[in-house]
C-alpha positions as CSV (number, residue, x, y, z in Angstrom):
1,M,22.6,21.6,-24.3
2,E,21.9,19.2,-21.7
3,S,24.8,17.4,-19.7
4,K,25.3,13.7,-20.1
5,R,24.2,13.3,-16.5
6,M,20.9,15.2,-17.1
7,V,20.1,12.9,-20.1
8,Q,20.7,9.8,-18.0
9,I,18.3,11.3,-15.3
10,R,15.7,12.2,-17.8
11,L,15.7,8.8,-19.4
12,S,16.0,6.6,-16.2
13,Q,13.5,8.7,-14.1
14,G,10.8,9.2,-16.6
15,G,11.5,12.9,-16.9
16,L,11.5,13.4,-13.1
17,I,14.3,15.0,-11.1
18,A,14.9,15.7,-7.4
19,H,16.3,19.0,-6.1
20,R,19.3,17.2,-4.7
21,Q,20.2,16.0,-8.2
22,L,20.2,19.3,-10.0
23,A,23.8,20.4,-9.3
24,G,25.1,17.2,-10.5
25,A,23.1,17.5,-13.7
26,G,24.5,21.1,-14.2
27,V,21.2,22.9,-13.4
28,T,21.7,26.1,-11.5
29,R,19.2,27.8,-9.3
30,G,18.6,30.5,-11.8
31,R,18.0,27.9,-14.5
32,L,15.5,26.0,-12.3
33,R,13.7,29.2,-11.6
34,W,13.4,30.1,-15.3
35,M,12.3,26.6,-16.4
36,L,9.5,26.6,-13.6
37,T,8.3,30.2,-14.4
38,S,8.4,29.6,-18.2
39,G,6.2,26.5,-17.7
40,R,8.7,24.1,-19.3
41,W,9.0,22.3,-15.9
42,Q,6.6,21.8,-13.2
43,R,6.9,21.2,-9.4
44,V,5.0,17.9,-8.6
45,L,6.0,17.5,-5.0
46,P,8.2,19.6,-2.8
47,R,11.8,19.6,-4.3
48,V,10.7,17.2,-7.0
49,Y,10.2,18.4,-10.6
50,A,8.9,17.1,-13.8
51,M,10.8,18.2,-16.8
52,F,7.6,18.3,-18.9
53,T,4.1,19.7,-18.8
54,G,0.9,17.6,-18.2
55,G,0.0,14.9,-15.7
56,L,2.0,12.0,-14.3
57,D,1.4,8.5,-15.2
58,R,1.2,5.8,-12.5
59,R,4.9,4.8,-12.7
60,Q,5.9,8.6,-12.4
61,R,3.7,9.0,-9.5
62,L,5.5,6.2,-7.7
63,L,8.9,7.5,-8.6
64,A,8.1,11.1,-7.6
65,A,7.1,9.9,-4.1
66,Q,10.2,7.9,-3.9
67,L,12.4,10.8,-4.9
68,Y,10.6,13.0,-2.4
69,G,11.5,10.4,0.4
70,G,15.1,10.5,-0.4
71,D,17.8,8.3,-1.8
72,D,17.2,5.5,0.8
73,A,13.3,5.7,0.6
74,L,11.3,2.6,-0.1
75,L,8.1,2.3,-1.7
76,T,5.6,0.3,0.6
77,G,2.0,-0.7,0.8
78,A,-0.1,-0.9,-2.4
79,A,2.6,1.0,-4.3
80,A,5.2,-1.7,-3.6
81,L,2.7,-4.4,-4.5
82,E,2.2,-2.8,-7.9
83,V,5.9,-2.9,-8.5
84,H,6.1,-6.5,-7.3
85,G,3.4,-7.4,-10.0
86,F,0.5,-8.3,-7.7
87,R,-2.9,-8.6,-9.3
88,Y,-4.9,-7.9,-6.1
89,V,-3.7,-4.5,-4.9
90,P,-5.9,-2.7,-2.4
91,R,-6.9,0.7,-3.3
92,D,-4.9,3.6,-1.9
93,A,-5.3,7.2,-2.8
94,F,-1.6,7.9,-1.6
95,V,1.8,6.6,-2.6
96,R,3.5,5.5,0.6
97,V,7.2,5.4,1.2
98,L,9.3,4.2,4.1
99,V,12.1,6.5,5.4
100,P,14.6,6.2,8.3
101,R,13.2,7.5,11.5
102,G,14.3,11.0,12.3
103,R,14.0,12.4,8.8
104,R,11.6,15.3,8.8
105,L,9.3,15.1,5.9
106,R,5.6,16.1,5.9
107,P,2.8,14.5,3.9
108,A,2.6,16.3,0.5
109,G,0.2,15.9,-2.4
110,F,-0.1,12.3,-3.2
111,A,2.9,11.2,-1.1
112,R,2.8,9.9,2.4
113,V,6.0,9.3,4.4
114,H,6.2,6.6,7.1
115,P,9.4,6.9,9.3
116,T,10.7,3.5,10.4
117,A,13.4,2.3,12.7
118,R,13.2,-1.2,11.0
119,P,15.4,-1.5,7.9
120,D,14.1,-3.7,5.3
121,R,17.0,-6.1,4.6
122,H,15.0,-8.1,2.1
123,A,14.1,-5.2,-0.2
124,R,15.5,-5.4,-3.7
125,P,15.3,-2.7,-6.4
126,N,13.2,-3.1,-9.5
127,G,15.0,-0.8,-12.0
128,V,14.9,2.6,-10.7
129,L,12.0,1.8,-8.4
130,R,12.8,0.5,-4.9
131,P,9.9,-1.4,-3.3
132,S,10.0,-2.9,0.2
133,S,10.0,-6.6,0.4
134,A,6.8,-8.3,-0.6
135,A,5.9,-9.4,3.0
136,R,6.3,-5.9,4.4
137,A,4.4,-4.4,1.5
138,V,1.5,-6.8,2.2
139,V,1.4,-6.0,6.0
140,D,1.8,-2.3,5.4
141,A,-1.0,-2.3,2.7
142,A,-3.3,-4.2,5.2
143,R,-3.0,-1.3,7.7
144,F,-4.7,1.0,5.3
145,C,-7.4,-1.3,3.8
146,A,-10.6,-1.7,5.5
147,D,-11.9,-4.5,3.1
148,A,-11.2,-7.9,4.7
149,R,-11.7,-9.6,1.4
150,R,-9.1,-7.6,-0.4
151,V,-6.7,-8.3,2.4
152,R,-7.4,-12.1,2.2
153,A,-6.9,-12.0,-1.6
154,M,-3.7,-10.0,-1.3
155,V,-2.3,-12.4,1.3
156,A,-3.3,-15.5,-0.7
157,E,-1.6,-14.0,-3.8
158,S,1.5,-13.2,-2.0
159,V,2.1,-16.9,-1.0
160,Q,0.6,-18.7,-3.9
161,A,2.4,-16.6,-6.4
162,G,5.6,-17.0,-4.7
163,H,6.2,-13.4,-3.7
164,C,7.0,-14.5,-0.2
165,T,6.3,-17.4,2.3
166,P,3.8,-17.6,5.2
167,D,6.8,-17.6,7.7
168,E,8.1,-14.3,6.1
169,L,4.6,-12.8,6.5
170,V,4.4,-14.0,10.2
171,R,7.7,-12.4,11.0
172,E,6.7,-9.2,9.5
173,V,3.4,-9.2,11.2
174,A,5.1,-9.8,14.5
175,D,7.5,-6.9,13.9
176,A,4.8,-4.6,12.6
177,R,2.6,-5.3,15.6
178,R,4.9,-3.9,18.2
179,G,3.8,-0.4,19.0
180,A,0.8,-0.4,16.7
181,T,-2.4,1.3,17.6
182,P,-5.4,-1.0,18.2
183,A,-6.9,-0.3,14.7
184,R,-3.6,-1.2,13.1
185,R,-3.1,-4.3,15.1
186,A,-6.6,-5.5,13.9
187,A,-5.4,-5.0,10.4
188,V,-2.2,-7.0,10.6
189,E,-4.0,-9.7,12.7
190,E,-6.2,-10.1,9.5
191,V,-3.1,-10.9,7.6
192,V,-2.3,-13.6,10.1
193,A,-5.8,-15.0,9.6
194,G,-5.0,-15.0,5.8
195,V,-1.8,-16.9,6.3
196,R,-3.5,-19.6,8.5
197,S,-6.2,-20.0,6.0
198,I,-3.6,-20.6,3.3
199,A,-1.6,-23.0,5.3
200,E,-4.8,-24.9,6.3
201,G,-6.0,-24.9,2.6
202,Q,-2.7,-26.6,1.6
203,A,-3.1,-29.2,4.4
204,R,-6.7,-29.9,3.4
205,E,-5.5,-30.7,-0.2
206,L,-2.6,-32.7,1.0
207,L,-4.7,-35.0,3.3
208,A,-7.5,-35.3,0.8
209,G,-5.1,-36.9,-1.5
210,S,-4.2,-39.8,0.8
211,T,-5.1,-43.4,0.0
212,V,-4.8,-44.4,3.6
213,L,-6.9,-41.8,5.5
214,P,-10.7,-41.5,5.7
215,A,-12.3,-38.2,5.2
216,V,-11.0,-35.4,7.4
217,A,-13.4,-33.1,9.1
218,W,-12.1,-29.4,9.2
219,N,-12.8,-27.2,12.3
220,P,-15.3,-29.6,13.7
221,R,-17.4,-29.1,16.9
222,L,-16.2,-31.8,19.5
223,T,-17.7,-33.0,22.7
224,E,-17.0,-35.5,25.3
225,P,-19.6,-38.3,25.8
226,D,-21.4,-36.2,28.6
227,G,-21.7,-33.3,26.1
228,T,-18.8,-31.3,27.6
229,R,-17.4,-28.9,24.9
230,L,-13.7,-29.7,23.7
231,P,-11.4,-27.3,21.8
232,T,-11.7,-27.4,18.0
233,P,-8.6,-28.6,16.0
234,D,-8.1,-27.6,12.5
235,G,-8.4,-31.1,11.1
236,W,-10.0,-34.1,12.8
237,I,-10.1,-37.9,11.9
238,A,-13.1,-39.1,13.9
239,E,-12.6,-42.8,14.1
240,A,-9.2,-42.4,15.5
241,D,-9.8,-39.3,17.6
242,L,-6.9,-37.8,15.7
243,G,-6.4,-34.1,15.4
244,V,-4.1,-32.1,13.0
245,E,-3.2,-28.6,13.7
246,V,-1.4,-26.3,11.2
247,D,0.2,-23.8,13.5
248,S,3.5,-22.4,14.8
249,R,4.7,-20.5,17.8
250,A,5.6,-17.7,15.4
251,Y,1.9,-17.0,15.0
252,H,1.5,-16.1,18.7
253,F,2.4,-12.7,19.8
254,S,2.5,-13.3,23.6
255,P,3.3,-15.9,26.1
256,D,-0.4,-16.0,27.0
257,D,-1.4,-16.9,23.3
258,W,1.2,-19.8,23.4
259,E,0.0,-21.1,26.7
260,R,-3.6,-21.0,25.5
261,T,-2.6,-23.4,22.5
262,L,-0.8,-25.7,24.9
263,R,-3.8,-25.8,27.1
264,R,-6.1,-26.6,24.1
265,H,-3.6,-29.5,23.2
266,A,-3.6,-30.8,26.8
267,R,-7.4,-30.7,27.0
268,L,-7.8,-32.8,23.8
269,S,-5.1,-35.3,25.0
270,E,-7.0,-35.6,28.3
271,A,-10.0,-36.6,26.4
272,G,-8.0,-39.4,24.7
273,A,-7.1,-37.5,21.4
274,V,-3.8,-37.5,19.7
275,V,-3.0,-34.1,18.2
276,L,-0.3,-33.6,15.6
277,H,1.1,-30.0,15.1
278,F,2.8,-28.9,11.9
279,T,4.1,-25.5,10.8
280,P,3.3,-23.8,7.6
281,R,6.7,-24.4,6.4
282,Q,6.5,-28.1,6.9
283,V,3.2,-28.3,5.0
284,R,4.8,-26.3,2.1
285,D,8.4,-27.7,2.0
286,D,7.8,-31.3,3.3
287,P,4.3,-32.2,2.3
288,R,5.3,-36.0,1.9
289,G,6.6,-36.0,5.5
290,V,3.5,-34.3,6.9
291,L,1.2,-36.8,5.0
292,A,3.4,-39.8,6.1
293,A,3.2,-38.7,9.9
294,V,-0.6,-38.4,9.8
295,E,-1.0,-41.6,8.2
296,R,1.3,-43.4,10.6
297,A,-0.5,-42.0,13.6
298,Y,-3.9,-43.1,12.1
299,L,-2.7,-46.6,11.3
300,S,-1.1,-46.9,14.8
301,R,-4.4,-45.9,16.4
302,M,-6.4,-48.4,14.2
303,R,-4.1,-51.3,14.9
304,S,-4.2,-50.9,18.6
305,G,-7.8,-51.5,18.5
306,Y,-8.6,-47.9,19.6
307,R,-12.3,-46.8,19.7
308,S,-13.4,-43.3,19.4
309,R,-14.6,-41.6,22.6
310,I,-15.1,-38.1,21.3
311,K,-18.3,-37.0,19.6
312,T,-18.3,-34.9,16.4
313,S,-21.1,-32.6,15.4
């Protein structure tokens, strides 16, 4: 007769059990050996057993990999996105789990183990499954996805469906980028591109609804009267030479990047433009304030009698 603990494990873990749980469930080494040799149980990963015959369903695969990783392992990447309920989940042949750095676990079967020195303080369990935070899962999934369209769709869904905020993604990208290989840096930078496009899209919709502003040109080509090329802002109101940038220092991963942004701003200012900068968080959390600021700047330029000096093409 099964112990009460064994019944609990069988029910909560979909018929799966880790080796470390056997003693507490009253299963001796001899009984384990007999259950395996008799075919009643099967080994699905090293030290992880299924108390049934036949294949594993998707949830059981996720749980088996998590059990293989240990009691503090977290699902990440595409596996975690599934648990969070994402629709756009990149294809991944493996179930990936995060484990504390220093734990010696090799890849096994469908499980891939990723040691990390960065605890995920925002991770929350979903029943017996333990996914990493949505932001971390998105960034990790991007590392193993070569399809830029899938990455963009995943990033867009993460924000639009409320799984995480653009700022959370940016912080996670910054942390993940440290020490990454060039290939993986390219993958996480694709996430940044996705975040920027989301924030810019929100700004476009916001300014398009204004009853004060004229049409806003997005990512225009600007030149001075003599044809000298000028930096391209996100949004541009031509008659007022008014630029709108949706950006944040959090998006820049080095002092050089930040200084480059400042030089772009200075160059536009020298040409007579006014450039307003907003963070993704401002666009998301205070859209009325952002719209009011742009409208005030536009009206101020028009009331002063300003005449545009910058050409748009």
